[in-house]
Coordinates of N, CA and C in Angstrom, one line a residue:
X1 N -141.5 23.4 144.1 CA -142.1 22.7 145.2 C -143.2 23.5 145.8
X2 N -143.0 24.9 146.0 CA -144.0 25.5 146.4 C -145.5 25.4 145.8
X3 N -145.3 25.6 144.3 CA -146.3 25.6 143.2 C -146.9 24.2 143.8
X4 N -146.4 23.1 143.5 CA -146.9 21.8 143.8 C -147.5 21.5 145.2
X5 N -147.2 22.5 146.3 CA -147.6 22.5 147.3 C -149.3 23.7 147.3
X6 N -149.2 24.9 146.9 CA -150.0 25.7 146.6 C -151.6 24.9 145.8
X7 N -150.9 23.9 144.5 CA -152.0 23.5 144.5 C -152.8 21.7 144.6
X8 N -151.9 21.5 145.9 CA -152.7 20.1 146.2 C -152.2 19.0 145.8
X9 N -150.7 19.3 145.7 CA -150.4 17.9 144.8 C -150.1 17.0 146.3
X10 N -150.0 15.3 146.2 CA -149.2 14.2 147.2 C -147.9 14.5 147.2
X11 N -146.9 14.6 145.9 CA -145.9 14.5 145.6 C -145.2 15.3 144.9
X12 N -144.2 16.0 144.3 CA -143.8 16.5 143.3 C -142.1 16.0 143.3
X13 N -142.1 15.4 141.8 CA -141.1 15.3 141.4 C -140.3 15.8 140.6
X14 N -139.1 16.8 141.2 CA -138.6 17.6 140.2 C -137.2 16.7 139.5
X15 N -136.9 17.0 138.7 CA -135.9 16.0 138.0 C -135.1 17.2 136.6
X16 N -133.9 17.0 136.3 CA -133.3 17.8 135.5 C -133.7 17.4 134.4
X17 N -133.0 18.4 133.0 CA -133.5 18.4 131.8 C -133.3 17.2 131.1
X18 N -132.0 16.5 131.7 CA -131.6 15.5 130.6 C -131.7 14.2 131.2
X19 N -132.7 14.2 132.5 CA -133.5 12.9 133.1 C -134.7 12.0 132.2
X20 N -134.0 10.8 131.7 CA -135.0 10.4 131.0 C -136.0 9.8 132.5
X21 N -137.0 9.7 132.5 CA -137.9 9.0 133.6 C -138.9 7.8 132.7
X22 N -138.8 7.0 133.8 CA -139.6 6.1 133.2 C -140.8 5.6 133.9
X23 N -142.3 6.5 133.5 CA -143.3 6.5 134.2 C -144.0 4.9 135.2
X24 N -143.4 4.0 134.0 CA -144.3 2.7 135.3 C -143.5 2.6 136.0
X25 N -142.3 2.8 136.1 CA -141.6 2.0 137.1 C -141.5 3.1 139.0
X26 N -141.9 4.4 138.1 CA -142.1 5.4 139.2 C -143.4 4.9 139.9
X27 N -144.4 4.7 138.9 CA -146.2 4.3 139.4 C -145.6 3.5 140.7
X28 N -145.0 2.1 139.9 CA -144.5 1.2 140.9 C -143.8 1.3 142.5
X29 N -142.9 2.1 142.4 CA -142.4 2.8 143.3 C -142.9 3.3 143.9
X30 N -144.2 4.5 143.8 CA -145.0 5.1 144.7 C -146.1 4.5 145.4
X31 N -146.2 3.2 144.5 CA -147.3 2.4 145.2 C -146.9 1.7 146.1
X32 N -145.6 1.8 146.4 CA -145.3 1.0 147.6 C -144.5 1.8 148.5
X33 N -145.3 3.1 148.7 CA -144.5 3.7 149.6 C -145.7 4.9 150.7
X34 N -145.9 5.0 151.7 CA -146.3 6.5 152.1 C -145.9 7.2 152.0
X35 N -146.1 8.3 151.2 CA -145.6 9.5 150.8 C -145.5 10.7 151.2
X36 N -146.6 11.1 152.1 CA -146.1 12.4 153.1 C -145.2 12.9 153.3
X37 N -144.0 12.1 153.9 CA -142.9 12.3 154.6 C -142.1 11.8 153.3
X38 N -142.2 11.4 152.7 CA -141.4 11.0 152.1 C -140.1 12.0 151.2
X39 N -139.2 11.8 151.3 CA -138.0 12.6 150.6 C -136.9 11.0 149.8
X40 N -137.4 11.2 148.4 CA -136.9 10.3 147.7 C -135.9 10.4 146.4
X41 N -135.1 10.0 145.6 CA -134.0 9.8 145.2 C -133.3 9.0 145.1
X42 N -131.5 9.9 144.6 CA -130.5 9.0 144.8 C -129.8 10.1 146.1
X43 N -130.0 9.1 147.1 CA -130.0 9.3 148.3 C -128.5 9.8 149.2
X44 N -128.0 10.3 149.2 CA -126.5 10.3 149.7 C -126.3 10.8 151.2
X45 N -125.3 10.3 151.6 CA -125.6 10.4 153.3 C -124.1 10.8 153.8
X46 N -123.6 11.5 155.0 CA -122.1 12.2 155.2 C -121.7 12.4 154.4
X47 N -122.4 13.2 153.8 CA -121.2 13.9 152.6 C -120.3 15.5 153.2
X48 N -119.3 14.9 152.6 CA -118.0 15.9 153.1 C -118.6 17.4 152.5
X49 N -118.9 18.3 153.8 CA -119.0 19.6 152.8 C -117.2 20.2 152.9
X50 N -117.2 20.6 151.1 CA -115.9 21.2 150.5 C -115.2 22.1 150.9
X51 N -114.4 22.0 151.0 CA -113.0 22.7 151.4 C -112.8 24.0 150.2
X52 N -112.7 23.5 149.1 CA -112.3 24.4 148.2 C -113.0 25.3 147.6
X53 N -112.8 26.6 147.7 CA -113.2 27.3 147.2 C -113.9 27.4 145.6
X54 N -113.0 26.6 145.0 CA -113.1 26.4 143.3 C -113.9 25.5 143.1
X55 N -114.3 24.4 143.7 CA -115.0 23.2 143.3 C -116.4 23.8 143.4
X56 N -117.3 23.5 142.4 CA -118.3 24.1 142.4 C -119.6 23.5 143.3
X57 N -119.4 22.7 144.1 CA -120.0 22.4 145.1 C -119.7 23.1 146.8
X58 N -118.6 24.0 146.5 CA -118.0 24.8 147.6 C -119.5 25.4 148.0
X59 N -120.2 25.8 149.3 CA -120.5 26.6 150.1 C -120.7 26.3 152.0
X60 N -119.3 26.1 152.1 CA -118.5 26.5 153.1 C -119.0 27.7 153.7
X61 N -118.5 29.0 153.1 CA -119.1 29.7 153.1 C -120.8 30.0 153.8
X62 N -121.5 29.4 153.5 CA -123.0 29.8 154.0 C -123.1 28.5 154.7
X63 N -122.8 27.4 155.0 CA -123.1 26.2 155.5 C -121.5 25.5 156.3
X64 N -121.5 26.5 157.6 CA -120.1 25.9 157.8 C -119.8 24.5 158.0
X65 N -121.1 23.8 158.1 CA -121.0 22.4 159.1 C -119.8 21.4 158.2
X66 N -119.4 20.3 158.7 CA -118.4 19.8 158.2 C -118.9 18.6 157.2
X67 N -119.8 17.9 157.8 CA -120.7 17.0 157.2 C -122.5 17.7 157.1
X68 N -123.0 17.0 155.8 CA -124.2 18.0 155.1 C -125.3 16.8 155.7
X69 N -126.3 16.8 155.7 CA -127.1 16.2 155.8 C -127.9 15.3 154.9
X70 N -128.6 14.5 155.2 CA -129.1 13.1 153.6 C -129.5 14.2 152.6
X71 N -129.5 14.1 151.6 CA -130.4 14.5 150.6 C -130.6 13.9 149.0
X72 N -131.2 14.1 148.4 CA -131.2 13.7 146.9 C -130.4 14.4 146.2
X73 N -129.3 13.7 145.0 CA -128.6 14.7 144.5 C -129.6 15.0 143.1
X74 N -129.3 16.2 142.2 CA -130.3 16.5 141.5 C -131.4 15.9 140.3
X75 N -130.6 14.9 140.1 CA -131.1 14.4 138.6 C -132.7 13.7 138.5
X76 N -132.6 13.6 140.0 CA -134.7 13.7 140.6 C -134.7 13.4 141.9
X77 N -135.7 14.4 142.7 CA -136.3 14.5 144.1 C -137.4 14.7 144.1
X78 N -137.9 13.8 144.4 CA -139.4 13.6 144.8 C -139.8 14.0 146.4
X79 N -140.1 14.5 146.7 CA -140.6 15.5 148.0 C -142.4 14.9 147.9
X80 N -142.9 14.4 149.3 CA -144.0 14.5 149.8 C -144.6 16.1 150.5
X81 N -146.0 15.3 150.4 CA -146.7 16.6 151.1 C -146.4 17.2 152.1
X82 N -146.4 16.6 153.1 CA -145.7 16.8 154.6 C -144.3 17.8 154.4
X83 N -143.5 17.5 153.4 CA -142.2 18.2 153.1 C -142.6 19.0 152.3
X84 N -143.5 19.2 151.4 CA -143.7 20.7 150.6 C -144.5 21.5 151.2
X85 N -145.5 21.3 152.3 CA -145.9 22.2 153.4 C -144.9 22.8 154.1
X86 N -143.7 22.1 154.4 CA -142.9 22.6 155.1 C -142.1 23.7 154.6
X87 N -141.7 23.3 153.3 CA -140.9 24.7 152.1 C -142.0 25.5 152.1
X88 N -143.3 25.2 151.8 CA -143.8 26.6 151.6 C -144.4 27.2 152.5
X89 N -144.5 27.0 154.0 CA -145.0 27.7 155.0 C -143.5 28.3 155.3
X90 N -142.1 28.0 155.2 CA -141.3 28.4 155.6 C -140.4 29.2 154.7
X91 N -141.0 29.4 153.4 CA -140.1 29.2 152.0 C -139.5 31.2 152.1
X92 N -139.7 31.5 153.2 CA -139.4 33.4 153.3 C -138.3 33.3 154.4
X93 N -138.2 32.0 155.0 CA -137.1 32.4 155.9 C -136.0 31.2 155.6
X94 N -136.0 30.8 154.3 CA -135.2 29.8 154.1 C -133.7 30.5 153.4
X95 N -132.8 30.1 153.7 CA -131.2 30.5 153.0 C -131.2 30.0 151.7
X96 N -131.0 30.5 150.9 CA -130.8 30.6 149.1 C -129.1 30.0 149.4
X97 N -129.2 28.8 149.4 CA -128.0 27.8 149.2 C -127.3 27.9 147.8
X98 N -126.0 27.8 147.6 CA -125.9 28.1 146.1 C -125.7 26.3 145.6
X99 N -125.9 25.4 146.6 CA -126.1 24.2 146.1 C -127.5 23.6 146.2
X100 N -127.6 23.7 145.4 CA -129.3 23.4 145.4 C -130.0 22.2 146.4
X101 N -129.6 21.1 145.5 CA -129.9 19.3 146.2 C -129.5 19.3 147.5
X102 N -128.5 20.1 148.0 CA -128.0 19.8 149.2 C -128.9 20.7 150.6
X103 N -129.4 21.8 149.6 CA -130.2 22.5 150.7 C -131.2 22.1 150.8
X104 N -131.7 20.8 149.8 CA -133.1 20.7 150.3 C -133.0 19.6 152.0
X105 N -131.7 19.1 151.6 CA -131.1 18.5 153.1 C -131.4 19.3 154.1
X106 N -130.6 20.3 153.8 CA -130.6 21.0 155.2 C -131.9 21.8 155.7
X107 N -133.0 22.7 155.0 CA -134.0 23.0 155.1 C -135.0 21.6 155.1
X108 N -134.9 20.9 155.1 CA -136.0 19.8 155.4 C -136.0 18.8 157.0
X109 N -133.9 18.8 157.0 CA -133.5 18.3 158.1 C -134.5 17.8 159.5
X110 N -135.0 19.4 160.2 CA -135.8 19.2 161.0 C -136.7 18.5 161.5
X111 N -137.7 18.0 159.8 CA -138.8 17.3 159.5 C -138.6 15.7 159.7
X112 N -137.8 15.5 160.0 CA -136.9 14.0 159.6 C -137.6 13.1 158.5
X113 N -137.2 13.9 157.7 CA -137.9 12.7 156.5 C -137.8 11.6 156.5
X114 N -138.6 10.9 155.6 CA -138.7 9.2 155.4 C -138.1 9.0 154.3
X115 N -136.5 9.3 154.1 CA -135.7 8.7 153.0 C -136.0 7.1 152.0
X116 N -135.7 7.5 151.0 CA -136.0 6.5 149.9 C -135.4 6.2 148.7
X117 N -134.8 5.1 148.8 CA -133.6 5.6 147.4 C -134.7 4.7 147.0
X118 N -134.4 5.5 145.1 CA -134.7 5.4 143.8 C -133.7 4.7 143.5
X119 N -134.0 3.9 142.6 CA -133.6 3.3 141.5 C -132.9 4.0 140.1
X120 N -131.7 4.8 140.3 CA -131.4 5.7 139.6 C -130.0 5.4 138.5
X121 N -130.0 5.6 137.6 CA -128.9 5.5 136.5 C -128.2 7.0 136.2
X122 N -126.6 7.2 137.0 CA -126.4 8.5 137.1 C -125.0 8.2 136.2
X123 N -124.3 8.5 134.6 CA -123.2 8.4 134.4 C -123.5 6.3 134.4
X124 N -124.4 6.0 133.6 CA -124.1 4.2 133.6 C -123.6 4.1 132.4
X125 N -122.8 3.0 132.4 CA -121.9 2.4 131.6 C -123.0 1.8 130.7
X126 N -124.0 0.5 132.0 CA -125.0 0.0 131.3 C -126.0 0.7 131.7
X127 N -127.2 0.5 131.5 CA -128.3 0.7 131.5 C -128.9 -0.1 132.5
X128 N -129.8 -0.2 133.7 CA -130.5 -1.2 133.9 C -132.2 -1.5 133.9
X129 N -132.8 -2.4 133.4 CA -133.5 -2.5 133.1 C -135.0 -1.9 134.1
X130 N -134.3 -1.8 135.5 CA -135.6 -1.4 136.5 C -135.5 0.2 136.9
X131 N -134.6 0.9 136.3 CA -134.2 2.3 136.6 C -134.8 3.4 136.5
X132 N -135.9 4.1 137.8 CA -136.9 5.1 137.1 C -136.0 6.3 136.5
X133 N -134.8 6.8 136.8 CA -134.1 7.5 135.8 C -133.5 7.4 135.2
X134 N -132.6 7.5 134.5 CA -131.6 7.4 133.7 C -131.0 9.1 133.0
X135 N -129.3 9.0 133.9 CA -129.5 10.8 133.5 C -127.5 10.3 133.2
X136 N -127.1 11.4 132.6 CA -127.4 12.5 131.5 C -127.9 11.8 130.4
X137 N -129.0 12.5 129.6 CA -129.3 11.3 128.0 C -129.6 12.7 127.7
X138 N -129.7 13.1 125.9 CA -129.8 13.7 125.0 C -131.2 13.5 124.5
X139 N -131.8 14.4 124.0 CA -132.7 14.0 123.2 C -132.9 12.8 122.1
X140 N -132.3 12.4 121.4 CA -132.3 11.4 120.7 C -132.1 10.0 121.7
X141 N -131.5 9.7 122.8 CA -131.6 8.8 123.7 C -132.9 8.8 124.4
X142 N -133.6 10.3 124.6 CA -134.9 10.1 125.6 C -135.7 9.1 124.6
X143 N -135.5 9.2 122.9 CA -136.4 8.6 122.2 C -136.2 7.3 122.0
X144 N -134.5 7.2 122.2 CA -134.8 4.9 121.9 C -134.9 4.6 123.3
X145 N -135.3 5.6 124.4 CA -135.2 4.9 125.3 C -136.9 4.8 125.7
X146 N -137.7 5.5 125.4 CA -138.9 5.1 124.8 C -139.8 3.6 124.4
X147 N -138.9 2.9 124.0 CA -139.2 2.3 122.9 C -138.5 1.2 123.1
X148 N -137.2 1.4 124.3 CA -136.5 0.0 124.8 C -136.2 0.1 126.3
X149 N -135.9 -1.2 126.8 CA -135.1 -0.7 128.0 C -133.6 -0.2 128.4
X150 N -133.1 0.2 127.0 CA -131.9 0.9 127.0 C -130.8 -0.2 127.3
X151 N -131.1 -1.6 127.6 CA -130.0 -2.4 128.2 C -128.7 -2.4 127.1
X152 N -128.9 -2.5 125.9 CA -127.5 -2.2 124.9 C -127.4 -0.7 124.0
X153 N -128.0 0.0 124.9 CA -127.2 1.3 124.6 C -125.8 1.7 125.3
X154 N -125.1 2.6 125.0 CA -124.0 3.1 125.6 C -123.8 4.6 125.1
X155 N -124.5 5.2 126.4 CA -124.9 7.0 126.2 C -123.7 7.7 125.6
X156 N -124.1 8.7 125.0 CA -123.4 9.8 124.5 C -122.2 9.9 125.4
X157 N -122.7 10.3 126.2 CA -122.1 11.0 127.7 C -120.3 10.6 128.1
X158 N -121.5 8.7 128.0 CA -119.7 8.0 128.6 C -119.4 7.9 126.9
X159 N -119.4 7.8 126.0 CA -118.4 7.6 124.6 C -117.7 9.4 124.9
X160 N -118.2 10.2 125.2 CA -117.1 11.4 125.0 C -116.1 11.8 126.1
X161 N -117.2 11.3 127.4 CA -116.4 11.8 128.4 C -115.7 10.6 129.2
X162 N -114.9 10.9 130.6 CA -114.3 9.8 131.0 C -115.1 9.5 132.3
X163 N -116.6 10.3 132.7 CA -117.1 10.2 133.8 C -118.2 8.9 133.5
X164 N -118.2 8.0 133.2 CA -119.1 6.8 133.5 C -118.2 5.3 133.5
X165 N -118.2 5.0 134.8 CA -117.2 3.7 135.6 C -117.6 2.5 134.9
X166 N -116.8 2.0 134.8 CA -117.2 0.8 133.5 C -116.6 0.8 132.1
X167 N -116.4 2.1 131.9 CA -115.8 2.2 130.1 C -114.8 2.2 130.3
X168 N -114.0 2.6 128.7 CA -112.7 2.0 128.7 C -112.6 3.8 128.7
X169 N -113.4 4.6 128.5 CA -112.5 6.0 129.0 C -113.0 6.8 130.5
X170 N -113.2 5.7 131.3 CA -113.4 6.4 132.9 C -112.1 6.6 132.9
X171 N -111.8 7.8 133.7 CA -110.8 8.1 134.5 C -111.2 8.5 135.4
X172 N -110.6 8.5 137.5 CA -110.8 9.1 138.3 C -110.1 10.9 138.4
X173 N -109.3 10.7 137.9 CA -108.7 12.0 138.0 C -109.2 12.5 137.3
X174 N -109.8 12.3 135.9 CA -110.3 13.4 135.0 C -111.8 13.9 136.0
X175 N -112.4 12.6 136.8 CA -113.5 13.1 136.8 C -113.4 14.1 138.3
X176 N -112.2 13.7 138.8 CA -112.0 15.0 139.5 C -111.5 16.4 139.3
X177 N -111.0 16.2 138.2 CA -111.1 17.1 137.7 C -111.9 18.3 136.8
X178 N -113.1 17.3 136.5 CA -114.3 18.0 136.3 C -115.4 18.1 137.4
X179 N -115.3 17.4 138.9 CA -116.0 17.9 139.8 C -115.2 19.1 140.5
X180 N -114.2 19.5 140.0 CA -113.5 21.0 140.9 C -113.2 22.2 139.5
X181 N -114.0 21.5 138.7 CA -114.3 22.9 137.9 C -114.9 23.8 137.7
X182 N -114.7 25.4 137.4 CA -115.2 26.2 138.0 C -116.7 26.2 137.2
X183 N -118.1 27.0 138.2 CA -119.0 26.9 138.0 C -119.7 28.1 138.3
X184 N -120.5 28.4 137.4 CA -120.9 30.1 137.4 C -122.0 29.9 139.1
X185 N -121.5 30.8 139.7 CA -123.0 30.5 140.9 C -123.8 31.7 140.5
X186 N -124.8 31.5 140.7 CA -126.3 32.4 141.2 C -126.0 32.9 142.0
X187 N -125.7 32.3 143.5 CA -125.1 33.1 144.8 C -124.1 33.1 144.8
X188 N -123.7 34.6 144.9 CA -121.6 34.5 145.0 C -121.5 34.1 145.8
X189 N -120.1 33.3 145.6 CA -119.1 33.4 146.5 C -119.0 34.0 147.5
X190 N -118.3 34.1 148.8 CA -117.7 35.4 149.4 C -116.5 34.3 150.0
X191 N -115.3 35.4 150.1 CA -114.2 35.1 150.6 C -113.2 33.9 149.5
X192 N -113.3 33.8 148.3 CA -113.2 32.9 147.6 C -111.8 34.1 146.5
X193 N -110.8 33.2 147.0 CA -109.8 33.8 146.2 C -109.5 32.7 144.9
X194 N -109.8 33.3 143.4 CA -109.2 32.5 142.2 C -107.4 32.6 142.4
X195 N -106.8 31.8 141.8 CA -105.3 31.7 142.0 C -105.7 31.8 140.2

């Protein structure tokens, strides 16, 4: 964000590795928006900050508050100007959160951004046809999805795993059980006893 702020960009949108993005429909999207202020995504709002130590969203620890603040979760955040002036005039007194998406909540907070949900495919069963992301996909999905609107595909992701709602191998417990699995942090822990 800094870099993107340093040299002049309106917007930067960062997005993970296995985000397919689908450029008109972003075009689309930004044309109908002011973007300064803008803090955009898949938007999530009272979210419970974690109790548990082990779940790898835990940082209790550095963020006692009970409920976290809006933010994008990772798979793409688009940050305005107005918000990347703000990280990078401030980016030396900012807390190194060991949850990333969620600190852009909390370090932005102040600014009261102009929230904006995206049109996002996180874990779909189907596809939809107007969706500027589409995440987790593989390399070989970023390429039929190139080339279609993905509406009769059925990702890698949900045929192995049980995390995409709609298939015949969703399960809730499994997928909670892979949201409290353990997760290497960048920033330790502290006070975090393994059993």
């Amino acid at each position: 964000f800094n870099w993107g702020y340093d040299n002049g960009y309106d917007v930067v949108f960062k997005v993970d590795d296995d985000s397919f993005i689908r450029p008109d429909k972003l075009m689309e999207f930004l044309s109908q928006q002011n973007t300064k202020h803008l803090f955009a995504g898949h938007i999530v709002s009272n979210i419970q900050n974690k109790d548990d130590p082990n779940s790898k969203w835990y940082f209790r620890d550095q963020y006692p508050n009970d409920i976290l603040p809006n933010y994008a979760i990772g798979a793409g955040i688009l940050l305005g100007s107005d918000l990347l002036q703000h990280l990078s005039q401030h980016r030396n007194e900012l807390t190194l959160y060991r949850v990333d998406d969620a600190a852009l909540g909390i370090w932005l907070e102040s600014t009261h951004p102009n929230f904006k949900v995206m049109e996002i495919d996180i874990y779909p069963a189907h596809i939809r046809s107007n969706s500027i992301i589409v995440n987790p996909v593989n390399h070989f999905e970023m390429s039929q999805l190139i080339s279609s609107d993905g509406s009769n595909m059925l990702l890698q992701v949900c045929q192995d795993t049980c995390l995409c709602i709609g298939t015949p191998n969703y399960n809730g417990d499994c997928v909670a059980q892979w949201a409290n699995s353990p997760y290497k942090d960048i920033v330790p822990r502290s006070h975090v006893h393994n059993k």
